PDB file of C-alpha atoms in Angstrom:
ATOM      1  CA  MET A 235     -96.739   7.918  83.458  1.00 47.00           C
ATOM      2  CA  ALA A 236     -99.138   5.010  82.995  1.00 49.00           C
ATOM      3  CA  ASP A 237    -101.749   7.055  81.135  1.00 55.00           C
ATOM      4  CA  CYS A 238     -99.271   8.913  78.900  1.00 54.00           C
ATOM      5  CA  ASP A 239    -100.351   9.132  75.253  1.00 54.00           C
ATOM      6  CA  HIS A 240     -96.802  10.117  74.178  1.00 51.00           C
ATOM      7  CA  ASN A 241     -98.044  13.363  72.602  1.00 58.00           C
ATOM      8  CA  CYS A 242     -96.018  16.026  74.383  1.00 55.00           C
ATOM      9  CA  ASP A 243     -97.822  18.850  72.550  1.00 56.00           C
ATOM     10  CA  SER A 244    -101.092  18.136  74.368  1.00 54.00           C
ATOM     11  CA  CYS A 245     -99.524  17.328  77.734  1.00 56.00           C
ATOM     12  CA  GLY A 246     -99.834  19.739  80.671  1.00 51.00           C
ATOM     13  CA  VAL A 247     -97.846  17.721  83.189  1.00 52.00           C
ATOM     14  CA  GLU A 248     -94.926  19.713  84.560  1.00 51.00           C
ATOM     15  CA  GLY A 249     -91.587  18.019  85.078  1.00 48.00           C
ATOM     16  CA  CYS A 250     -92.456  14.907  83.100  1.00 48.00           C
ATOM     17  CA  GLY A 251     -89.372  12.751  82.724  1.00 45.00           C
ATOM     18  CA  SER A 252     -90.657  11.375  79.415  1.00 52.00           C
ATOM     19  CA  ARG A 253     -90.974  14.766  77.742  1.00 53.00           C
ATOM     20  CA  ILE A 254     -89.039  14.961  74.450  1.00 79.00           C
ATOM     21  CA  GLU A 255     -87.429  18.221  73.384  1.00 85.00           C
ATOM     22  CA  LYS A 256     -88.538  19.387  69.949  1.00 92.00           C
ATOM     23  CA  ALA A 257     -85.866  19.471  67.244  1.00 94.00           C
ATOM     24  CA  LYS A 258     -85.190  22.848  65.623  1.00 95.00           C
ATOM     25  CA  LEU A 259     -83.775  23.448  62.163  1.00 96.00           C
ATOM     26  CA  ASN A 260     -80.612  25.501  61.862  1.00 96.00           C
ATOM     27  CA  ASP A 261     -81.083  29.059  60.621  1.00 95.00           C
ATOM     28  CA  ARG A 262     -79.579  28.208  57.210  1.00 96.00           C
ATOM     29  CA  SER A 263     -82.241  25.613  56.373  1.00 97.00           C
ATOM     30  CA  SER A 264     -85.968  25.615  55.693  1.00 97.00           C
ATOM     31  CA  ILE A 265     -88.296  22.707  54.903  1.00 98.00           C
ATOM     32  CA  LYS A 266     -91.820  23.214  53.587  1.00 97.00           C
ATOM     33  CA  ARG A 267     -93.184  19.700  54.176  1.00 97.00           C
ATOM     34  CA  ILE A 268     -91.989  16.541  55.898  1.00 97.00           C
ATOM     35  CA  VAL A 269     -93.180  13.126  54.722  1.00 97.00           C
ATOM     36  CA  ALA A 270     -92.312  10.071  56.834  1.00 97.00           C
ATOM     37  CA  VAL A 271     -92.364   6.530  55.418  1.00 96.00           C
ATOM     38  CA  LEU A 272     -93.079   3.848  58.030  1.00 95.00           C
ATOM     39  CA  SER A 273     -93.588   0.098  58.068  1.00 90.00           C
ATOM     40  CA  GLY A 274     -94.899  -1.834  61.036  1.00 82.00           C
ATOM     41  CA  LYS A 275     -92.230  -4.474  60.412  1.00 83.00           C
ATOM     42  CA  GLY A 276     -89.042  -4.909  58.426  1.00 83.00           C
ATOM     43  CA  GLY A 277     -88.684  -6.549  55.042  1.00 86.00           C
ATOM     44  CA  VAL A 278     -91.626  -4.961  53.208  1.00 89.00           C
ATOM     45  CA  GLY A 279     -89.653  -2.435  51.136  1.00 92.00           C
ATOM     46  CA  LYS A 280     -90.001   0.710  53.245  1.00 94.00           C
ATOM     47  CA  SER A 281     -86.673   2.196  52.144  1.00 96.00           C
ATOM     48  CA  TYR A 282     -87.459   1.322  48.528  1.00 95.00           C
ATOM     49  CA  VAL A 283     -90.740   3.254  48.708  1.00 95.00           C
ATOM     50  CA  ALA A 284     -89.037   6.168  50.496  1.00 96.00           C
ATOM     51  CA  SER A 285     -86.371   6.343  47.784  1.00 96.00           C
ATOM     52  CA  LEU A 286     -88.893   6.151  44.935  1.00 95.00           C
ATOM     53  CA  THR A 287     -91.054   8.820  46.556  1.00 95.00           C
ATOM     54  CA  ALA A 288     -88.109  11.213  46.750  1.00 96.00           C
ATOM     55  CA  VAL A 289     -87.081  10.432  43.161  1.00 96.00           C
ATOM     56  CA  SER A 290     -90.603  11.033  41.851  1.00 95.00           C
ATOM     57  CA  LEU A 291     -90.905  14.382  43.659  1.00 96.00           C
ATOM     58  CA  ALA A 292     -87.492  15.452  42.358  1.00 96.00           C
ATOM     59  CA  ARG A 293     -88.505  14.535  38.802  1.00 94.00           C
ATOM     60  CA  LYS A 294     -91.405  16.958  39.152  1.00 94.00           C
ATOM     61  CA  GLY A 295     -88.952  19.774  39.797  1.00 95.00           C
ATOM     62  CA  TYR A 296     -89.112  19.967  43.591  1.00 97.00           C
ATOM     63  CA  LYS A 297     -86.142  20.335  45.935  1.00 98.00           C
ATOM     64  CA  VAL A 298     -86.012  17.104  47.919  1.00 98.00           C
ATOM     65  CA  GLY A 299     -83.991  15.599  50.741  1.00 98.00           C
ATOM     66  CA  ILE A 300     -83.953  12.182  52.423  1.00 98.00           C
ATOM     67  CA  LEU A 301     -83.224  11.759  56.126  1.00 98.00           C
ATOM     68  CA  ASP A 302     -82.316   8.112  56.682  1.00 97.00           C
ATOM     69  CA  ALA A 303     -83.651   7.555  60.210  1.00 95.00           C
ATOM     70  CA  ASP A 304     -83.210   3.782  59.969  1.00 93.00           C
ATOM     71  CA  VAL A 305     -79.892   4.176  61.781  1.00 91.00           C
ATOM     72  CA  THR A 306     -79.167   0.497  62.436  1.00 87.00           C
ATOM     73  CA  GLY A 307     -80.177  -0.580  58.928  1.00 88.00           C
ATOM     74  CA  PRO A 308     -79.305   2.359  56.670  1.00 91.00           C
ATOM     75  CA  SER A 309     -79.759   1.515  52.982  1.00 93.00           C
ATOM     76  CA  ILE A 310     -80.498   4.865  51.342  1.00 96.00           C
ATOM     77  CA  PRO A 311     -76.874   5.715  50.362  1.00 95.00           C
ATOM     78  CA  LYS A 312     -76.417   2.338  48.650  1.00 95.00           C
ATOM     79  CA  SER A 313     -79.661   2.747  46.696  1.00 96.00           C
ATOM     80  CA  PHE A 314     -78.384   6.064  45.344  1.00 97.00           C
ATOM     81  CA  GLY A 315     -74.811   4.874  44.781  1.00 96.00           C
ATOM     82  CA  ILE A 316     -73.315   7.253  47.343  1.00 95.00           C
ATOM     83  CA  LYS A 317     -70.124   6.297  49.165  1.00 91.00           C
ATOM     84  CA  GLY A 318     -67.718   8.116  51.435  1.00 89.00           C
ATOM     85  CA  ASN A 319     -68.250  10.370  54.418  1.00 91.00           C
ATOM     86  CA  CYS A 320     -70.116  13.632  54.827  1.00 93.00           C
ATOM     87  CA  GLU A 321     -68.109  16.726  55.648  1.00 93.00           C
ATOM     88  CA  GLY A 322     -68.899  19.641  57.923  1.00 90.00           C
ATOM     89  CA  GLU A 323     -67.646  22.706  59.730  1.00 91.00           C
ATOM     90  CA  ASP A 324     -68.717  25.004  62.570  1.00 89.00           C
ATOM     91  CA  GLY A 325     -71.305  22.537  63.829  1.00 89.00           C
ATOM     92  CA  ILE A 326     -72.952  22.122  60.411  1.00 95.00           C
ATOM     93  CA  ILE A 327     -73.008  18.834  58.488  1.00 96.00           C
ATOM     94  CA  TYR A 328     -73.103  18.936  54.694  1.00 97.00           C
ATOM     95  CA  PRO A 329     -75.365  16.268  53.223  1.00 97.00           C
ATOM     96  CA  ARG A 330     -74.309  14.306  50.174  1.00 97.00           C
ATOM     97  CA  GLU A 331     -76.173  14.838  46.914  1.00 97.00           C
ATOM     98  CA  SER A 332     -77.422  12.247  44.476  1.00 97.00           C
ATOM     99  CA  LYS A 333     -76.947  12.460  40.721  1.00 96.00           C
ATOM    100  CA  THR A 334     -80.230  14.356  40.378  1.00 96.00           C
ATOM    101  CA  GLY A 335     -79.593  16.693  43.318  1.00 97.00           C
ATOM    102  CA  ILE A 336     -81.467  14.921  46.127  1.00 98.00           C
ATOM    103  CA  LYS A 337     -79.812  15.780  49.458  1.00 98.00           C
ATOM    104  CA  ILE A 338     -79.124  12.698  51.591  1.00 98.00           C
ATOM    105  CA  MET A 339     -78.110  12.218  55.215  1.00 97.00           C
ATOM    106  CA  SER A 340     -77.526   8.763  56.676  1.00 96.00           C
ATOM    107  CA  ALA A 341     -75.560   7.098  59.450  1.00 94.00           C
ATOM    108  CA  ASN A 342     -73.643   5.150  56.799  1.00 93.00           C
ATOM    109  CA  LEU A 343     -72.182   8.457  55.595  1.00 94.00           C
ATOM    110  CA  LEU A 344     -70.457   8.866  58.967  1.00 91.00           C
ATOM    111  CA  LEU A 345     -68.806   5.432  59.153  1.00 86.00           C
ATOM    112  CA  ASP A 346     -65.275   4.562  58.079  1.00 80.00           C
ATOM    113  CA  ASN A 347     -66.609   1.269  56.710  1.00 78.00           C
ATOM    114  CA  GLU A 348     -70.177   1.136  55.426  1.00 77.00           C
ATOM    115  CA  ASP A 349     -70.606  -2.444  56.666  1.00 77.00           C
ATOM    116  CA  ASP A 350     -69.715  -1.559  60.284  1.00 78.00           C
ATOM    117  CA  PRO A 351     -72.734  -2.082  62.588  1.00 77.00           C
ATOM    118  CA  ILE A 352     -74.147   0.664  64.799  1.00 78.00           C
ATOM    119  CA  VAL A 353     -74.836  -1.095  68.100  1.00 75.00           C
ATOM    120  CA  TRP A 354     -76.563   1.612  70.125  1.00 74.00           C
ATOM    121  CA  ARG A 355     -79.512   1.801  72.475  1.00 77.00           C
ATOM    122  CA  GLY A 356     -82.689   3.729  71.649  1.00 74.00           C
ATOM    123  CA  PRO A 357     -81.876   7.138  73.217  1.00 83.00           C
ATOM    124  CA  LEU A 358     -78.603   7.413  71.293  1.00 86.00           C
ATOM    125  CA  LEU A 359     -80.329   6.494  68.032  1.00 88.00           C
ATOM    126  CA  GLY A 360     -82.993   9.132  68.619  1.00 90.00           C
ATOM    127  CA  ASN A 361     -80.378  11.774  69.401  1.00 91.00           C
ATOM    128  CA  LEU A 362     -78.527  11.012  66.169  1.00 93.00           C
ATOM    129  CA  VAL A 363     -81.716  11.434  64.116  1.00 94.00           C
ATOM    130  CA  LYS A 364     -82.331  14.727  65.929  1.00 95.00           C
ATOM    131  CA  GLN A 365     -78.822  15.835  64.944  1.00 94.00           C
ATOM    132  CA  PHE A 366     -79.524  14.877  61.320  1.00 96.00           C
ATOM    133  CA  TYR A 367     -82.569  17.171  61.383  1.00 97.00           C
ATOM    134  CA  GLU A 368     -81.020  20.069  63.283  1.00 97.00           C
ATOM    135  CA  ASP A 369     -77.384  20.207  62.195  1.00 97.00           C
ATOM    136  CA  VAL A 370     -77.527  19.188  58.529  1.00 97.00           C
ATOM    137  CA  LEU A 371     -77.407  21.990  55.967  1.00 98.00           C
ATOM    138  CA  TRP A 372     -80.607  21.093  54.158  1.00 98.00           C
ATOM    139  CA  GLU A 373     -80.899  24.647  52.778  1.00 97.00           C
ATOM    140  CA  GLU A 374     -84.287  25.171  51.100  1.00 98.00           C
ATOM    141  CA  LEU A 375     -86.304  21.984  50.598  1.00 98.00           C
ATOM    142  CA  ASP A 376     -89.822  21.579  49.307  1.00 97.00           C
ATOM    143  CA  TYR A 377     -89.952  18.060  50.749  1.00 98.00           C
ATOM    144  CA  LEU A 378     -87.941  16.098  53.290  1.00 98.00           C
ATOM    145  CA  VAL A 379     -88.643  12.361  53.124  1.00 98.00           C
ATOM    146  CA  ILE A 380     -87.824  10.495  56.331  1.00 98.00           C
ATOM    147  CA  ASP A 381     -87.060   6.782  55.999  1.00 97.00           C
ATOM    148  CA  MET A 382     -88.259   5.653  59.433  1.00 95.00           C
ATOM    149  CA  PRO A 383     -86.898   2.669  61.375  1.00 92.00           C
ATOM    150  CA  PRO A 384     -89.176  -0.370  61.067  1.00 88.00           C
ATOM    151  CA  GLY A 385     -91.764  -1.018  63.748  1.00 84.00           C
ATOM    152  CA  THR A 386     -93.599   1.171  66.229  1.00 82.00           C
ATOM    153  CA  GLY A 387     -91.037   1.086  69.013  1.00 84.00           C
ATOM    154  CA  ASP A 388     -89.049   3.571  71.020  1.00 87.00           C
ATOM    155  CA  VAL A 389     -86.998   5.144  68.217  1.00 88.00           C
ATOM    156  CA  ALA A 390     -89.982   5.723  65.916  1.00 91.00           C
ATOM    157  CA  LEU A 391     -91.932   7.209  68.816  1.00 93.00           C
ATOM    158  CA  THR A 392     -89.069   9.550  69.695  1.00 92.00           C
ATOM    159  CA  ILE A 393     -88.755  10.733  66.094  1.00 93.00           C
ATOM    160  CA  PHE A 394     -92.466  11.528  65.871  1.00 95.00           C
ATOM    161  CA  GLN A 395     -92.246  13.455  69.132  1.00 95.00           C
ATOM    162  CA  MET A 396     -89.195  15.456  68.024  1.00 95.00           C
ATOM    163  CA  ILE A 397     -89.744  16.199  64.345  1.00 96.00           C
ATOM    164  CA  PRO A 398     -92.846  17.966  62.909  1.00 96.00           C
ATOM    165  CA  VAL A 399     -93.982  15.310  60.431  1.00 96.00           C
ATOM    166  CA  ASP A 400     -96.775  16.505  58.121  1.00 96.00           C
ATOM    167  CA  ASP A 401     -97.710  13.276  56.338  1.00 95.00           C
ATOM    168  CA  LEU A 402     -97.192   9.581  56.985  1.00 96.00           C
ATOM    169  CA  ILE A 403     -97.008   6.846  54.346  1.00 95.00           C
ATOM    170  CA  ILE A 404     -97.350   3.282  55.638  1.00 94.00           C
ATOM    171  CA  VAL A 405     -95.769   0.475  53.613  1.00 93.00           C
ATOM    172  CA  THR A 406     -97.041  -3.076  53.737  1.00 90.00           C
ATOM    173  CA  SER A 407     -97.036  -6.305  51.708  1.00 88.00           C
ATOM    174  CA  PRO A 408     -99.937  -8.599  50.702  1.00 86.00           C
ATOM    175  CA  GLN A 409     -99.678 -11.240  53.437  1.00 76.00           C
ATOM    176  CA  ASP A 410    -102.682 -11.414  55.800  1.00 62.00           C
ATOM    177  CA  LEU A 411    -100.436 -11.222  58.855  1.00 65.00           C
ATOM    178  CA  VAL A 412     -99.318  -7.754  57.806  1.00 67.00           C
ATOM    179  CA  SER A 413    -102.810  -6.307  58.347  1.00 74.00           C
ATOM    180  CA  LEU A 414    -102.268  -6.597  62.096  1.00 78.00           C
ATOM    181  CA  ILE A 415     -98.977  -4.725  61.759  1.00 81.00           C
ATOM    182  CA  VAL A 416    -100.616  -1.974  59.694  1.00 85.00           C
ATOM    183  CA  LYS A 417    -103.267  -1.548  62.377  1.00 86.00           C
ATOM    184  CA  LYS A 418    -100.522  -0.920  64.915  1.00 87.00           C
ATOM    185  CA  ALA A 419     -98.920   1.722  62.674  1.00 89.00           C
ATOM    186  CA  LEU A 420    -102.277   3.417  62.057  1.00 91.00           C
ATOM    187  CA  LYS A 421    -103.038   3.511  65.774  1.00 90.00           C
ATOM    188  CA  MET A 422     -99.600   4.935  66.509  1.00 91.00           C
ATOM    189  CA  ALA A 423    -100.186   7.722  63.983  1.00 92.00           C
ATOM    190  CA  GLU A 424    -103.568   8.472  65.526  1.00 92.00           C
ATOM    191  CA  MET A 425    -102.041   8.584  68.987  1.00 91.00           C
ATOM    192  CA  MET A 426     -99.372  11.040  67.769  1.00 92.00           C
ATOM    193  CA  ASN A 427    -101.854  13.184  65.784  1.00 93.00           C
ATOM    194  CA  ILE A 428     -99.956  12.577  62.533  1.00 94.00           C
ATOM    195  CA  HIS A 429    -101.853  12.736  59.259  1.00 94.00           C
ATOM    196  CA  VAL A 430    -101.806   9.383  57.434  1.00 94.00           C
ATOM    197  CA  LEU A 431    -101.629   9.990  53.706  1.00 94.00           C
ATOM    198  CA  GLY A 432    -102.358   6.312  53.059  1.00 92.00           C
ATOM    199  CA  VAL A 433    -100.911   2.834  52.573  1.00 92.00           C
ATOM    200  CA  VAL A 434     -98.650   1.483  49.833  1.00 93.00           C
ATOM    201  CA  GLU A 435     -98.726  -2.260  49.171  1.00 92.00           C
ATOM    202  CA  ASN A 436     -95.287  -3.316  47.957  1.00 92.00           C
ATOM    203  CA  MET A 437     -94.491  -6.626  46.223  1.00 91.00           C
ATOM    204  CA  SER A 438     -98.168  -6.825  45.332  1.00 91.00           C
ATOM    205  CA  TYR A 439     -97.685  -8.875  42.168  1.00 92.00           C
ATOM    206  CA  VAL A 440     -95.330  -9.780  39.339  1.00 92.00           C
ATOM    207  CA  ILE A 441     -96.107  -9.110  35.709  1.00 90.00           C
ATOM    208  CA  CYS A 442     -95.968 -12.114  33.396  1.00 89.00           C
ATOM    209  CA  PRO A 443     -93.423 -11.307  30.656  1.00 87.00           C
ATOM    210  CA  ASP A 444     -95.420 -13.269  28.078  1.00 89.00           C
ATOM    211  CA  CYS A 445     -99.042 -12.219  28.615  1.00 91.00           C
ATOM    212  CA  GLY A 446     -98.796  -9.215  30.953  1.00 87.00           C
ATOM    213  CA  LYS A 447    -101.037 -10.837  33.554  1.00 91.00           C
ATOM    214  CA  HIS A 448    -100.622  -9.721  37.185  1.00 91.00           C
ATOM    215  CA  ILE A 449     -99.637 -12.721  39.306  1.00 93.00           C
ATOM    216  CA  PRO A 450    -100.057 -12.350  43.129  1.00 91.00           C
ATOM    217  CA  VAL A 451     -97.003 -14.326  44.243  1.00 86.00           C
ATOM    218  CA  PHE A 452     -97.748 -13.740  47.947  1.00 84.00           C
ATOM    219  CA  GLY A 453    -101.436 -14.548  47.643  1.00 81.00           C
ATOM    220  CA  GLU A 454    -104.464 -12.431  46.887  1.00 82.00           C
ATOM    221  CA  SER A 455    -104.452  -8.971  48.414  1.00 84.00           C
ATOM    222  CA  HIS A 456    -107.207  -7.988  50.824  1.00 83.00           C
ATOM    223  CA  LEU A 457    -106.066  -4.385  51.071  1.00 86.00           C
ATOM    224  CA  GLU A 458    -109.319  -2.946  49.679  1.00 87.00           C
ATOM    225  CA  GLU A 459    -111.410  -4.660  52.356  1.00 86.00           C
ATOM    226  CA  PHE A 460    -108.948  -3.637  55.046  1.00 86.00           C
ATOM    227  CA  ALA A 461    -108.944  -0.028  53.804  1.00 89.00           C
ATOM    228  CA  LYS A 462    -112.735   0.174  54.100  1.00 88.00           C
ATOM    229  CA  GLN A 463    -112.592  -1.294  57.588  1.00 87.00           C
ATOM    230  CA  MET A 464    -109.845   1.050  58.847  1.00 87.00           C
ATOM    231  CA  HIS A 465    -110.749   4.087  56.702  1.00 89.00           C
ATOM    232  CA  PHE A 466    -107.446   4.742  54.944  1.00 91.00           C
ATOM    233  CA  ASP A 467    -106.534   5.503  51.327  1.00 90.00           C
ATOM    234  CA  ILE A 468    -104.648   3.044  49.145  1.00 90.00           C
ATOM    235  CA  LEU A 469    -101.801   5.021  47.595  1.00 90.00           C
ATOM    236  CA  GLY A 470    -100.679   2.295  45.214  1.00 89.00           C
ATOM    237  CA  LYS A 471     -99.804  -1.349  44.705  1.00 91.00           C
ATOM    238  CA  LEU A 472     -96.233  -1.802  43.556  1.00 92.00           C
ATOM    239  CA  PRO A 473     -95.155  -4.792  41.458  1.00 91.00           C
ATOM    240  CA  LEU A 474     -92.054  -6.878  41.930  1.00 91.00           C
ATOM    241  CA  VAL A 475     -89.866  -5.890  38.966  1.00 90.00           C
ATOM    242  CA  ALA A 476     -86.491  -7.635  38.664  1.00 89.00           C
ATOM    243  CA  SER A 477     -84.968  -4.843  36.569  1.00 91.00           C
ATOM    244  CA  ASN A 478     -85.806  -2.258  39.230  1.00 92.00           C
ATOM    245  CA  THR A 479     -84.356  -4.457  41.964  1.00 91.00           C
ATOM    246  CA  LYS A 480     -81.155  -4.728  39.952  1.00 94.00           C
ATOM    247  CA  LEU A 481     -80.966  -0.942  39.519  1.00 95.00           C
ATOM    248  CA  VAL A 482     -81.398  -0.372  43.262  1.00 95.00           C
ATOM    249  CA  ASP A 483     -78.697  -2.948  44.060  1.00 95.00           C
ATOM    250  CA  GLU A 484     -76.384  -1.119  41.654  1.00 96.00           C
ATOM    251  CA  GLY A 485     -77.051   2.263  43.298  1.00 96.00           C
ATOM    252  CA  MET A 486     -79.184   3.510  40.421  1.00 96.00           C
ATOM    253  CA  VAL A 487     -82.610   3.961  42.035  1.00 96.00           C
ATOM    254  CA  GLU A 488     -82.936   7.260  40.162  1.00 95.00           C
ATOM    255  CA  ALA A 489     -83.076   5.297  36.898  1.00 94.00           C
ATOM    256  CA  THR A 490     -86.082   3.197  37.939  1.00 91.00           C
ATOM    257  CA  ASN A 491     -89.515   3.705  36.415  1.00 84.00           C
ATOM    258  CA  VAL A 492     -92.425   2.882  38.719  1.00 81.00           C
ATOM    259  CA  LEU A 493     -95.568   4.548  37.421  1.00 78.00           C
ATOM    260  CA  GLU A 494     -97.526   3.879  40.620  1.00 78.00           C
ATOM    261  CA  ILE A 495     -95.152   6.125  42.587  1.00 85.00           C
ATOM    262  CA  ASN A 496     -95.974   9.049  40.302  1.00 83.00           C
ATOM    263  CA  GLU A 497     -99.566   8.889  41.548  1.00 83.00           C
ATOM    264  CA  LEU A 498     -98.302   8.825  45.126  1.00 85.00           C
ATOM    265  CA  ALA A 499     -96.185  11.925  44.488  1.00 89.00           C
ATOM    266  CA  LYS A 500     -99.236  13.715  43.063  1.00 89.00           C
ATOM    267  CA  LYS A 501    -101.159  13.026  46.269  1.00 87.00           C
ATOM    268  CA  ILE A 502     -98.311  14.371  48.386  1.00 91.00           C
ATOM    269  CA  ILE A 503     -98.210  17.541  46.292  1.00 91.00           C
ATOM    270  CA  GLU A 504    -101.997  17.950  46.600  1.00 90.00           C
ATOM    271  CA  GLN A 505    -101.701  17.835  50.392  1.00 81.00           C
ATOM    272  CA  SER A 506     -99.175  20.664  50.255  1.00 77.00           C
ATOM    273  CA  LYS A 507    -101.505  23.114  48.505  1.00 69.00           C
TER     274      LYS A 507
END
């Protein structure tokens, strides 16, 4: 329909062909809160922020899972050093677990070769994410972090319609062009009635190894001005740290130390109370 706002919960139209069926957890799993991490475009470090968020929550003693909904660009298993396929039986898929006990489900854990591409159209991608939510044995989780596909297109829309997301974190970078992309993500969240926890600016600066000065390699950030204009909270500005990048590339994201993410985790926990 031309005037559809894509929010099936508030729609009274019978027989709508665009209606999305809600996903339902299996009776052996329960999830207290779902936090989605979205970027309006690729290349800003969305999966990095999603991974760090899960790690920080797990360090605080919570039971955490990551659903890698970026089906065509899945990077979560590599960040955590997980290889090989998931197993399952009787219609239930067993997620893999990281070294610190974070449960992980990703399309790359279903492939014979992790570098094989998944060349599917939108409806198939959405159905696979639905299966990850419904058929995976998440057991009892305090938090499920969803690493969303980049952009505000069909797959992201379908996920928001299917899965009961409680909080949304939007990831951006300092370039001025990105502000337009963030606006699109904010408007999408408003349209879907999803609570925006705030915005994380990744790659905000590098720290000079000699003097400790913060150097804005992508130019000065205007996030504060933009936040006042659009009325959102700034959850943190993450530096570019070569040692952390190396750890992620080596599958050791759980060994990283990003203090700014600890503050983000605290805000997520506060929302849960």
